[in-house]
C-alpha cells in the first residue's frame, strides 16, 4: 500500500472501478451461496422451470431498475415508477380497446410516461423542488390517473393480436423475448453509463453538483433528462407487462418503487448520488428475487416476506455504511 | 497581573500537519477590554474557539479564576460563564428573535412548556438596549446588521464573566457600532471582561485597554493600548521571516507590457463595484484583501460564475461575452475554487474522470462515447507532469492527500489549455512540500505564457510568489503594489484601510519637519 502511494508511475488498474466490482463479486457470492443452500432445502429450486420463472419475474422490473439507478446516480429518486408502469399499461390498454392498433397504443403509452417524467423534471429543475417530494406527488397523481382512465376496473385485453402478445409471452428458441429485451437494455445502458459522455455528466452532477457546475456542466439539464429517462423506461416496462399479462389493472405496481430502490441500493447506488452501477443494481434485484422464490418454496407465509426483504435491505446498507466509514478513517 | 479572570497557558493546537497555535499564552484581567489582533490565519479564531469550547487544545491549560478547567463543549463554556459572539451569524433563521436570544437558556431549563409571554418580554428588554427590533419577528426576515445585533443580544443574556466579540462590527452601521461600544463599556463597568477581535485599528484604539498580537499561531506581544500607535500594531502583526522557499520571480527586464486579461469597471450591484484589473503576459498577479472583502466574488464574476451587471472583460484585447462558466472555459478563462472539496474535485470519482471533466468534448468520439484510452493517457500525462503521487489514474481522488488533490484540480484546468487561470487559495490546507511544488508549477505555467491570478489570504504567499499584488477592500481595488512597493505592511495597510489616514499623517509630519 505504501509503495503504491509513493510510486509516481501512472498505470491504469485492470478493472474500471475496483470497489464497484468488489461489491458485485460479493453479491454474486451471496446469490450463489443462497442458491446452493436452497438446492438442498428444496428439490424444486434447482430446476430450469424455477430459474426461468425467477428470471422472468425480475426481467421487467429490471428495466425499471436501470432507469432508477441512473436517477440515483444523479442524486435524484423517483417514487412514481410503480404508478408510471401502471399508467403506461392502462393508457395503452384503453387506447387499444378504443380501436387503436396495439403498437401505436404502446408507443403513445411510453411517450405519455416520458411526458410525466418531463413534468416532474420541470418541478425539480425549474421550480426547484426536490426529487423525493415531486415524485411522491407524482406517484399519487399518476395512480389517480390510472383509476380515472379505467374507472377503477381492470381492463381485459384478451383480444390483443398474437404478434403483440408474443413480446411478453413468446420465446425465441426457448429463450423468452422478455429476457432478451431485458438483457439488451441492461447491456446497452451499462455500456453507455461507462462510456457515453452524456451519462458521464450524470456521475459528475451526482458526485458534486457544485463542482460540476464549476466545470461548465449544465446540471439542471442533466437532471431533467435523467428524470425523463427513468419515467420512459418505467413506461416501456408497463407496456411489456401489458403484453405479458394480456390485461391492465389500475392497482398494478403498488409498492414496486420500493423494491426497485432497494435493489439499486443493495447493488451499490448511493442515495447521495455519485455512485452506482447497472450490473450491481441488477444483481440487487436478482438477490431479492431469489429470496422471494426461496421463501415461497420453503412455504414461508406471504406475510413474512416483506419483513425479511426489508431486513435484507437494512443489512446491506448497514454493511456498506460500515465499510465506507472504515475506508474514510 | 492584576486579577486575571482567564489565563491561557501554553496552548498548542494542530490541524493535521498544520500548527494553528504554538505555545500561546494569554491573560485577561477582570473588567478589561482586551483586543486580539493578527492577520488572516494568525490563530485568533482557533484560540477563541478553544475558549468557547468548540475546539479542544492539544496541549496547554486554561485557568479560570484560579482553577484549571476543561471546556469540553460550547454548553460547558456557557455554564462556566464564557460567551462568544460569532463572526458568522449562528442563528436559527426560522425561529423568532426571542427564541433565538434565549436558545441557550431554554435548552438548560427544566420546565416542560415554553412560557412565551415571559420569553418575549425578557427578550424585548434585552433587545431594546441595542435596537428596537420586534422580538416576535423571524430572524430570517431581518437584514444582516439586525441579525448581528440579535447575536449580540443573545450573548448579553448569558450570565457571562468573559464575553468574546469576533469582529462584531463587520456588518453594522456606524450608529449601531456606537451603541454597541456603549454597551461594551457598560459591561466592562459591571466587571465583565471582554475579548475584542477586530481588524479595524480605529475601533481597537477607541475601545480597548490592552492589545495582544498573534502571528502565525505564536503570541507576539501584549501591550497597553496607551503605549502603542496603530502603526506599531500593524508592524507587530507582520514582520515575520519568510521561511519557505519560493521560485524566482520574473526578472525586471523581462516584464512584458502585453495585456492578457483586462477587467474594466466590473460590478455586480452587490458585493463589488468598479473593479479594474490588468494581467500581463508571463506574470503571476496576486489578489489580497481580508476575508469577506469581495475577492472571491470578483473572481467568480470574472469567470462567469456570478452574474455581473456592469463592466467588461477582455482577453488579449478582445471583449468577451461571458454569461456562464462554460462561456468562460471556451474563451480560455478557468477558475480554481477555494473550496477544494466542496466545489473543486469530485472526491468519489477517479483521478482520470476528474482531470477530463472540462475536456469531455475533445475526448468524445463520433458516437458520443468517451475514448477511455485517450482519457487515461490525458490523466497519466498530467499526473506525470504535475508529479501527482497516486496508485493509478483509476483510484478515487479521495484516496489522495490534500496537496495531490489540489494538483488534480489544477490538472483538470490545464487539460483545456487555458489562457488565464484564476486560483482562489491554491495552497490552502496542504503541506509545505506540496505547497512549494505547486508554487514552482505556477511559476512554470506563467513563464510558458499562461496568465495566472492567485487569490491568497497568506501574505508570505502573495509576496513570495506574485510579481504584482492588487489589494481588495470592501468590493473594490484599494491599491496596487508592484515588486518594489510590496511588503506585508503595505498589504495590511491597504486591506484594513489604515493607509489613507496614515499617509496623510506622514505628509503632515513631513510638512511639519
mmCIF file of N, CA and C in Angstrom, chain A residues 109-214:
data_model
loop_
_atom_site.group_PDB
_atom_site.id
_atom_site.type_symbol
_atom_site.label_atom_id
_atom_site.label_comp_id
_atom_site.label_asym_id
_atom_site.label_seq_id
_atom_site.Cartn_x
_atom_site.Cartn_y
_atom_site.Cartn_z
ATOM 1 N N UNK A 109 -48.369 5.202 -25.023
ATOM 2 C CA UNK A 109 -48.224 4.965 -23.592
ATOM 3 C C UNK A 109 -46.817 5.315 -23.104
ATOM 4 N N UNK A 110 -45.809 4.942 -23.900
ATOM 5 C CA UNK A 110 -44.420 5.218 -23.497
ATOM 6 C C UNK A 110 -44.142 6.719 -23.550
ATOM 7 N N UNK A 111 -44.629 7.370 -24.622
ATOM 8 C CA UNK A 111 -44.410 8.811 -24.741
ATOM 9 C C UNK A 111 -45.108 9.577 -23.618
ATOM 10 N N UNK A 112 -46.303 9.116 -23.243
ATOM 11 C CA UNK A 112 -47.024 9.774 -22.151
ATOM 12 C C UNK A 112 -46.243 9.615 -20.845
ATOM 13 N N UNK A 113 -45.597 8.457 -20.664
ATOM 14 C CA UNK A 113 -44.769 8.247 -19.467
ATOM 15 C C UNK A 113 -43.594 9.210 -19.473
ATOM 16 N N UNK A 114 -42.998 9.381 -20.657
ATOM 17 C CA UNK A 114 -41.884 10.322 -20.767
ATOM 18 C C UNK A 114 -42.354 11.725 -20.400
ATOM 19 N N UNK A 115 -43.578 12.065 -20.822
ATOM 20 C CA UNK A 115 -44.126 13.385 -20.507
ATOM 21 C C UNK A 115 -44.280 13.562 -18.990
ATOM 22 N N UNK A 116 -44.709 12.508 -18.305
ATOM 23 C CA UNK A 116 -44.822 12.579 -16.842
ATOM 24 C C UNK A 116 -43.436 12.864 -16.246
ATOM 25 N N UNK A 117 -42.430 12.172 -16.783
ATOM 26 C CA UNK A 117 -41.058 12.428 -16.334
ATOM 27 C C UNK A 117 -40.666 13.868 -16.584
ATOM 28 N N UNK A 118 -41.071 14.405 -17.734
ATOM 29 C CA UNK A 118 -40.713 15.783 -18.070
ATOM 30 C C UNK A 118 -41.372 16.763 -17.104
ATOM 31 N N UNK A 119 -42.620 16.472 -16.741
ATOM 32 C CA UNK A 119 -43.311 17.360 -15.791
ATOM 33 C C UNK A 119 -42.596 17.320 -14.440
ATOM 34 N N UNK A 120 -42.233 16.113 -13.999
ATOM 35 C CA UNK A 120 -41.523 16.008 -12.712
ATOM 36 C C UNK A 120 -40.162 16.694 -12.810
ATOM 37 N N UNK A 121 -39.508 16.497 -13.951
ATOM 38 C CA UNK A 121 -38.213 17.146 -14.172
ATOM 39 C C UNK A 121 -38.336 18.662 -14.136
ATOM 40 N N UNK A 122 -39.436 19.172 -14.672
ATOM 41 C CA UNK A 122 -39.685 20.615 -14.639
ATOM 42 C C UNK A 122 -39.778 21.105 -13.189
ATOM 43 N N UNK A 123 -40.548 20.373 -12.382
ATOM 44 C CA UNK A 123 -40.701 20.814 -10.993
ATOM 45 C C UNK A 123 -39.372 20.729 -10.228
ATOM 46 N N UNK A 124 -38.553 19.765 -10.588
ATOM 47 C CA UNK A 124 -37.274 19.621 -9.889
ATOM 48 C C UNK A 124 -36.292 20.711 -10.315
ATOM 49 N N UNK A 125 -36.177 20.936 -11.631
ATOM 50 C CA UNK A 125 -35.097 21.811 -12.096
ATOM 51 C C UNK A 125 -35.508 23.267 -12.214
ATOM 52 N N UNK A 126 -36.755 23.527 -12.633
ATOM 53 C CA UNK A 126 -37.159 24.921 -12.830
ATOM 54 C C UNK A 126 -37.786 25.487 -11.562
ATOM 55 N N UNK A 127 -38.741 24.745 -10.997
ATOM 56 C CA UNK A 127 -39.387 25.235 -9.769
ATOM 57 C C UNK A 127 -38.428 25.080 -8.584
ATOM 58 N N UNK A 128 -37.641 24.012 -8.593
ATOM 59 C CA UNK A 128 -36.636 23.847 -7.549
ATOM 60 C C UNK A 128 -37.069 22.974 -6.388
ATOM 61 N N UNK A 129 -38.088 22.128 -6.597
ATOM 62 C CA UNK A 129 -38.459 21.174 -5.540
ATOM 63 C C UNK A 129 -37.464 20.017 -5.564
ATOM 64 N N UNK A 130 -37.475 19.190 -4.503
ATOM 65 C CA UNK A 130 -36.563 18.048 -4.581
ATOM 66 C C UNK A 130 -37.266 16.845 -5.193
ATOM 67 N N UNK A 131 -36.449 15.884 -5.619
ATOM 68 C CA UNK A 131 -36.974 14.722 -6.309
ATOM 69 C C UNK A 131 -37.952 13.929 -5.446
ATOM 70 N N UNK A 132 -37.638 13.841 -4.166
ATOM 71 C CA UNK A 132 -38.451 12.999 -3.283
ATOM 72 C C UNK A 132 -39.896 13.493 -3.249
ATOM 73 N N UNK A 133 -40.060 14.772 -2.934
ATOM 74 C CA UNK A 133 -41.404 15.324 -2.799
ATOM 75 C C UNK A 133 -42.121 15.335 -4.142
ATOM 76 N N UNK A 134 -41.399 15.753 -5.185
ATOM 77 C CA UNK A 134 -42.016 15.830 -6.504
ATOM 78 C C UNK A 134 -42.549 14.469 -6.934
ATOM 79 N N UNK A 135 -41.715 13.430 -6.732
ATOM 80 C CA UNK A 135 -42.143 12.124 -7.218
ATOM 81 C C UNK A 135 -43.159 11.492 -6.271
ATOM 82 N N UNK A 136 -43.145 11.906 -5.007
ATOM 83 C CA UNK A 136 -44.201 11.437 -4.092
ATOM 84 C C UNK A 136 -45.554 11.942 -4.586
ATOM 85 N N UNK A 137 -45.606 13.227 -4.939
ATOM 86 C CA UNK A 137 -46.835 13.795 -5.506
ATOM 87 C C UNK A 137 -47.141 13.104 -6.824
ATOM 88 N N UNK A 138 -46.099 12.885 -7.637
ATOM 89 C CA UNK A 138 -46.290 12.231 -8.931
ATOM 90 C C UNK A 138 -46.880 10.845 -8.763
ATOM 91 N N UNK A 139 -46.395 10.110 -7.762
ATOM 92 C CA UNK A 139 -46.872 8.755 -7.502
ATOM 93 C C UNK A 139 -48.383 8.746 -7.267
ATOM 94 N N UNK A 140 -48.841 9.677 -6.434
ATOM 95 C CA UNK A 140 -50.256 9.708 -6.073
ATOM 96 C C UNK A 140 -51.093 10.190 -7.250
ATOM 97 N N UNK A 141 -50.602 11.261 -7.924
ATOM 98 C CA UNK A 141 -51.368 11.825 -9.043
ATOM 99 C C UNK A 141 -51.512 10.802 -10.171
ATOM 100 N N UNK A 142 -50.412 10.131 -10.527
ATOM 101 C CA UNK A 142 -50.453 9.194 -11.650
ATOM 102 C C UNK A 142 -51.309 7.980 -11.298
ATOM 103 N N UNK A 143 -51.243 7.563 -10.045
ATOM 104 C CA UNK A 143 -52.114 6.454 -9.629
ATOM 105 C C UNK A 143 -53.572 6.871 -9.800
ATOM 106 N N UNK A 144 -53.839 8.122 -9.438
ATOM 107 C CA UNK A 144 -55.198 8.650 -9.629
ATOM 108 C C UNK A 144 -55.592 8.611 -11.095
ATOM 109 N N UNK A 145 -54.667 8.991 -11.970
ATOM 110 C CA UNK A 145 -54.942 8.961 -13.412
ATOM 111 C C UNK A 145 -55.314 7.544 -13.865
ATOM 112 N N UNK A 146 -54.578 6.556 -13.328
ATOM 113 C CA UNK A 146 -54.855 5.169 -13.698
ATOM 114 C C UNK A 146 -56.293 4.802 -13.339
ATOM 115 N N UNK A 147 -56.714 5.226 -12.154
ATOM 116 C CA UNK A 147 -58.069 4.908 -11.705
ATOM 117 C C UNK A 147 -59.104 5.643 -12.553
ATOM 118 N N UNK A 148 -58.774 6.887 -12.945
ATOM 119 C CA UNK A 148 -59.711 7.652 -13.768
ATOM 120 C C UNK A 148 -59.867 6.989 -15.149
ATOM 121 N N UNK A 149 -58.714 6.629 -15.741
ATOM 122 C CA UNK A 149 -58.756 6.037 -17.090
ATOM 123 C C UNK A 149 -59.587 4.761 -17.104
ATOM 124 N N UNK A 150 -59.403 3.934 -16.067
ATOM 125 C CA UNK A 150 -60.072 2.624 -16.059
ATOM 126 C C UNK A 150 -61.385 2.638 -15.298
ATOM 127 N N UNK A 151 -61.736 3.779 -14.726
ATOM 128 C CA UNK A 151 -62.889 3.879 -13.811
ATOM 129 C C UNK A 151 -62.780 2.827 -12.711
ATOM 130 N N UNK A 152 -61.575 2.470 -12.373
ATOM 131 C CA UNK A 152 -61.349 1.580 -11.236
ATOM 132 C C UNK A 152 -61.440 0.101 -11.530
ATOM 133 N N UNK A 153 -61.798 -0.273 -12.747
ATOM 134 C CA UNK A 153 -61.931 -1.709 -13.021
ATOM 135 C C UNK A 153 -60.801 -2.178 -13.945
ATOM 136 N N UNK A 154 -60.366 -3.432 -13.774
ATOM 137 C CA UNK A 154 -59.299 -3.960 -14.636
ATOM 138 C C UNK A 154 -59.766 -4.044 -16.088
ATOM 139 N N UNK A 155 -58.831 -3.799 -17.022
ATOM 140 C CA UNK A 155 -59.156 -3.926 -18.437
ATOM 141 C C UNK A 155 -58.767 -5.325 -18.892
ATOM 142 N N UNK A 156 -59.701 -5.988 -19.560
ATOM 143 C CA UNK A 156 -59.379 -7.313 -20.088
ATOM 144 C C UNK A 156 -58.951 -7.139 -21.538
ATOM 145 N N UNK A 157 -57.749 -7.628 -21.865
ATOM 146 C CA UNK A 157 -57.180 -7.362 -23.185
ATOM 147 C C UNK A 157 -56.913 -8.646 -23.952
ATOM 148 N N UNK A 158 -57.812 -9.641 -23.754
ATOM 149 C CA UNK A 158 -57.537 -10.918 -24.421
ATOM 150 C C UNK A 158 -57.636 -10.820 -25.937
ATOM 151 N N UNK A 159 -58.155 -9.685 -26.441
ATOM 152 C CA UNK A 159 -58.251 -9.543 -27.891
ATOM 153 C C UNK A 159 -56.954 -9.028 -28.523
ATOM 154 N N UNK A 160 -55.924 -8.807 -27.705
ATOM 155 C CA UNK A 160 -54.635 -8.359 -28.249
ATOM 156 C C UNK A 160 -54.164 -9.344 -29.321
ATOM 157 N N UNK A 161 -53.669 -8.860 -30.447
ATOM 158 C CA UNK A 161 -53.232 -9.774 -31.504
ATOM 159 C C UNK A 161 -52.043 -10.616 -31.034
ATOM 160 N N UNK A 162 -51.932 -11.830 -31.523
ATOM 161 C CA UNK A 162 -50.871 -12.748 -31.080
ATOM 162 C C UNK A 162 -49.473 -12.154 -31.259
ATOM 163 N N UNK A 163 -49.271 -11.404 -32.337
ATOM 164 C CA UNK A 163 -47.938 -10.840 -32.570
ATOM 165 C C UNK A 163 -47.518 -9.936 -31.426
ATOM 166 N N UNK A 164 -48.472 -9.204 -30.860
ATOM 167 C CA UNK A 164 -48.154 -8.313 -29.754
ATOM 168 C C UNK A 164 -47.970 -9.088 -28.454
ATOM 169 N N UNK A 165 -48.847 -10.073 -28.242
ATOM 170 C CA UNK A 165 -48.729 -10.895 -27.027
ATOM 171 C C UNK A 165 -47.392 -11.622 -26.981
ATOM 172 N N UNK A 166 -46.865 -11.934 -28.178
ATOM 173 C CA UNK A 166 -45.622 -12.697 -28.244
ATOM 174 C C UNK A 166 -44.466 -11.965 -27.543
ATOM 175 N N UNK A 167 -44.514 -10.642 -27.562
ATOM 176 C CA UNK A 167 -43.441 -9.879 -26.914
ATOM 177 C C UNK A 167 -43.307 -10.289 -25.453
ATOM 178 N N UNK A 168 -44.435 -10.409 -24.768
ATOM 179 C CA UNK A 168 -44.400 -10.712 -23.342
ATOM 180 C C UNK A 168 -44.470 -12.186 -23.044
ATOM 181 N N UNK A 169 -44.984 -12.969 -24.003
ATOM 182 C CA UNK A 169 -45.248 -14.369 -23.671
ATOM 183 C C UNK A 169 -44.434 -15.334 -24.513
ATOM 184 N N UNK A 170 -44.006 -14.896 -25.690
ATOM 185 C CA UNK A 170 -43.334 -15.808 -26.599
ATOM 186 C C UNK A 170 -41.859 -15.955 -26.295
ATOM 187 N N UNK A 171 -41.224 -16.846 -27.058
ATOM 188 C CA UNK A 171 -39.790 -17.013 -26.862
ATOM 189 C C UNK A 171 -39.104 -17.346 -28.181
ATOM 190 N N UNK A 172 -37.821 -17.097 -28.210
ATOM 191 C CA UNK A 172 -37.007 -17.332 -29.388
ATOM 192 C C UNK A 172 -36.096 -18.505 -29.084
ATOM 193 N N UNK A 173 -36.331 -19.650 -29.752
ATOM 194 C CA UNK A 173 -35.584 -20.877 -29.466
ATOM 195 C C UNK A 173 -35.544 -21.168 -27.965
ATOM 196 N N UNK A 174 -36.689 -21.040 -27.318
ATOM 197 C CA UNK A 174 -36.779 -21.362 -25.894
ATOM 198 C C UNK A 174 -36.385 -20.218 -24.974
ATOM 199 N N UNK A 175 -35.868 -19.138 -25.540
ATOM 200 C CA UNK A 175 -35.472 -18.007 -24.698
ATOM 201 C C UNK A 175 -36.561 -16.932 -24.788
ATOM 202 N N UNK A 176 -37.227 -16.652 -23.678
ATOM 203 C CA UNK A 176 -38.334 -15.681 -23.735
ATOM 204 C C UNK A 176 -37.854 -14.314 -24.246
ATOM 205 N N UNK A 177 -38.682 -13.704 -25.073
ATOM 206 C CA UNK A 177 -38.355 -12.367 -25.590
ATOM 207 C C UNK A 177 -38.124 -11.361 -24.451
ATOM 208 N N UNK A 178 -38.930 -11.529 -23.388
ATOM 209 C CA UNK A 178 -38.820 -10.603 -22.253
ATOM 210 C C UNK A 178 -37.383 -10.571 -21.735
ATOM 211 N N UNK A 179 -36.801 -11.786 -21.624
ATOM 212 C CA UNK A 179 -35.443 -11.859 -21.099
ATOM 213 C C UNK A 179 -34.451 -11.255 -22.095
ATOM 214 N N UNK A 180 -34.700 -11.482 -23.377
ATOM 215 C CA UNK A 180 -33.812 -10.906 -24.393
ATOM 216 C C UNK A 180 -33.851 -9.374 -24.316
ATOM 217 N N UNK A 181 -35.069 -8.832 -24.213
ATOM 218 C CA UNK A 181 -35.207 -7.364 -24.134
ATOM 219 C C UNK A 181 -34.492 -6.834 -22.891
ATOM 220 N N UNK A 182 -34.737 -7.530 -21.771
ATOM 221 C CA UNK A 182 -34.127 -7.125 -20.504
ATOM 222 C C UNK A 182 -32.591 -7.097 -20.610
ATOM 223 N N UNK A 183 -32.035 -8.178 -21.137
ATOM 224 C CA UNK A 183 -30.579 -8.247 -21.242
ATOM 225 C C UNK A 183 -30.073 -7.151 -22.184
ATOM 226 N N UNK A 184 -30.811 -6.906 -23.272
ATOM 227 C CA UNK A 184 -30.389 -5.870 -24.218
ATOM 228 C C UNK A 184 -30.361 -4.498 -23.543
ATOM 229 N N UNK A 185 -31.431 -4.193 -22.791
ATOM 230 C CA UNK A 185 -31.494 -2.891 -22.110
ATOM 231 C C UNK A 185 -30.345 -2.767 -21.111
ATOM 232 N N UNK A 186 -30.121 -3.838 -20.342
ATOM 233 C CA UNK A 186 -29.067 -3.800 -19.326
ATOM 234 C C UNK A 186 -27.695 -3.609 -19.977
ATOM 235 N N UNK A 187 -27.418 -4.381 -21.002
ATOM 236 C CA UNK A 187 -26.106 -4.297 -21.650
ATOM 237 C C UNK A 187 -25.918 -2.914 -22.272
ATOM 238 N N UNK A 188 -26.961 -2.425 -22.935
ATOM 239 C CA UNK A 188 -26.875 -1.114 -23.578
ATOM 240 C C UNK A 188 -26.567 -0.023 -22.557
ATOM 241 N N UNK A 189 -27.372 0.028 -21.486
ATOM 242 C CA UNK A 189 -27.187 1.129 -20.540
ATOM 243 C C UNK A 189 -25.939 0.958 -19.690
ATOM 244 N N UNK A 190 -25.569 -0.285 -19.408
ATOM 245 C CA UNK A 190 -24.325 -0.489 -18.674
ATOM 246 C C UNK A 190 -23.151 0.044 -19.499
ATOM 247 N N UNK A 191 -23.182 -0.242 -20.789
ATOM 248 C CA UNK A 191 -22.124 0.239 -21.680
ATOM 249 C C UNK A 191 -22.135 1.772 -21.750
ATOM 250 N N UNK A 192 -23.342 2.324 -21.951
ATOM 251 C CA UNK A 192 -23.440 3.784 -22.080
ATOM 252 C C UNK A 192 -22.999 4.483 -20.797
ATOM 253 N N UNK A 193 -23.369 3.892 -19.673
ATOM 254 C CA UNK A 193 -23.027 4.510 -18.396
ATOM 255 C C UNK A 193 -21.512 4.539 -18.204
ATOM 256 N N UNK A 194 -20.836 3.545 -18.751
ATOM 257 C CA UNK A 194 -19.382 3.536 -18.640
ATOM 258 C C UNK A 194 -18.720 4.430 -19.675
ATOM 259 N N UNK A 195 -19.314 4.511 -20.851
ATOM 260 C CA UNK A 195 -18.591 5.104 -21.952
ATOM 261 C C UNK A 195 -19.173 6.393 -22.519
ATOM 262 N N UNK A 196 -20.478 6.599 -22.402
ATOM 263 C CA UNK A 196 -21.062 7.749 -23.092
ATOM 264 C C UNK A 196 -20.774 9.045 -22.331
ATOM 265 N N UNK A 197 -20.415 10.051 -23.079
ATOM 266 C CA UNK A 197 -20.122 11.348 -22.478
ATOM 267 C C UNK A 197 -21.340 11.904 -21.739
ATOM 268 N N UNK A 198 -22.503 11.757 -22.364
ATOM 269 C CA UNK A 198 -23.719 12.311 -21.760
ATOM 270 C C UNK A 198 -23.968 11.695 -20.385
ATOM 271 N N UNK A 199 -23.744 10.378 -20.273
ATOM 272 C CA UNK A 199 -24.009 9.741 -18.984
ATOM 273 C C UNK A 199 -22.864 9.951 -17.993
ATOM 274 N N UNK A 200 -21.669 10.250 -18.505
ATOM 275 C CA UNK A 200 -20.586 10.628 -17.596
ATOM 276 C C UNK A 200 -20.973 11.882 -16.814
ATOM 277 N N UNK A 201 -21.669 12.775 -17.494
ATOM 278 C CA UNK A 201 -22.091 14.011 -16.823
ATOM 279 C C UNK A 201 -23.049 13.719 -15.667
ATOM 280 N N UNK A 202 -23.741 12.561 -15.767
ATOM 281 C CA UNK A 202 -24.619 12.147 -14.671
ATOM 282 C C UNK A 202 -23.793 11.892 -13.415
ATOM 283 N N UNK A 203 -22.650 11.229 -13.582
ATOM 284 C CA UNK A 203 -21.772 10.968 -12.438
ATOM 285 C C UNK A 203 -21.226 12.267 -11.855
ATOM 286 N N UNK A 204 -20.777 13.162 -12.737
ATOM 287 C CA UNK A 204 -20.228 14.433 -12.253
ATOM 288 C C UNK A 204 -21.281 15.193 -11.440
ATOM 289 N N UNK A 205 -22.493 15.266 -12.005
ATOM 290 C CA UNK A 205 -23.546 16.030 -11.337
ATOM 291 C C UNK A 205 -23.888 15.418 -9.976
ATOM 292 N N UNK A 206 -23.997 14.086 -9.949
ATOM 293 C CA UNK A 206 -24.394 13.444 -8.706
ATOM 294 C C UNK A 206 -23.279 13.429 -7.672
ATOM 295 N N UNK A 207 -22.036 13.378 -8.131
ATOM 296 C CA UNK A 207 -20.916 13.300 -7.195
ATOM 297 C C UNK A 207 -20.709 14.617 -6.475
ATOM 298 N N UNK A 208 -20.801 15.726 -7.202
ATOM 299 C CA UNK A 208 -20.580 17.030 -6.583
ATOM 300 C C UNK A 208 -21.169 18.065 -7.523
ATOM 301 N N UNK A 209 -22.419 18.423 -7.258
ATOM 302 C CA UNK A 209 -23.136 19.265 -8.206
ATOM 303 C C UNK A 209 -22.449 20.610 -8.398
ATOM 304 N N UNK A 210 -21.915 21.145 -7.308
ATOM 305 C CA UNK A 210 -21.277 22.456 -7.400
ATOM 306 C C UNK A 210 -20.004 22.390 -8.250
ATOM 307 N N UNK A 211 -19.233 21.332 -8.026
ATOM 308 C CA UNK A 211 -18.013 21.176 -8.827
ATOM 309 C C UNK A 211 -18.369 20.972 -10.294
ATOM 310 N N UNK A 212 -19.479 20.265 -10.544
ATOM 311 C CA UNK A 212 -19.906 20.045 -11.929
ATOM 312 C C UNK A 212 -20.289 21.378 -12.569
ATOM 313 N N UNK A 213 -21.021 22.166 -11.806
ATOM 314 C CA UNK A 213 -21.414 23.500 -12.267
ATOM 315 C C UNK A 213 -20.168 24.337 -12.559
ATOM 316 N N UNK A 214 -19.187 24.220 -11.681
ATOM 317 C CA UNK A 214 -17.938 24.957 -11.847
ATOM 318 C C UNK A 214 -17.093 24.364 -12.966
#
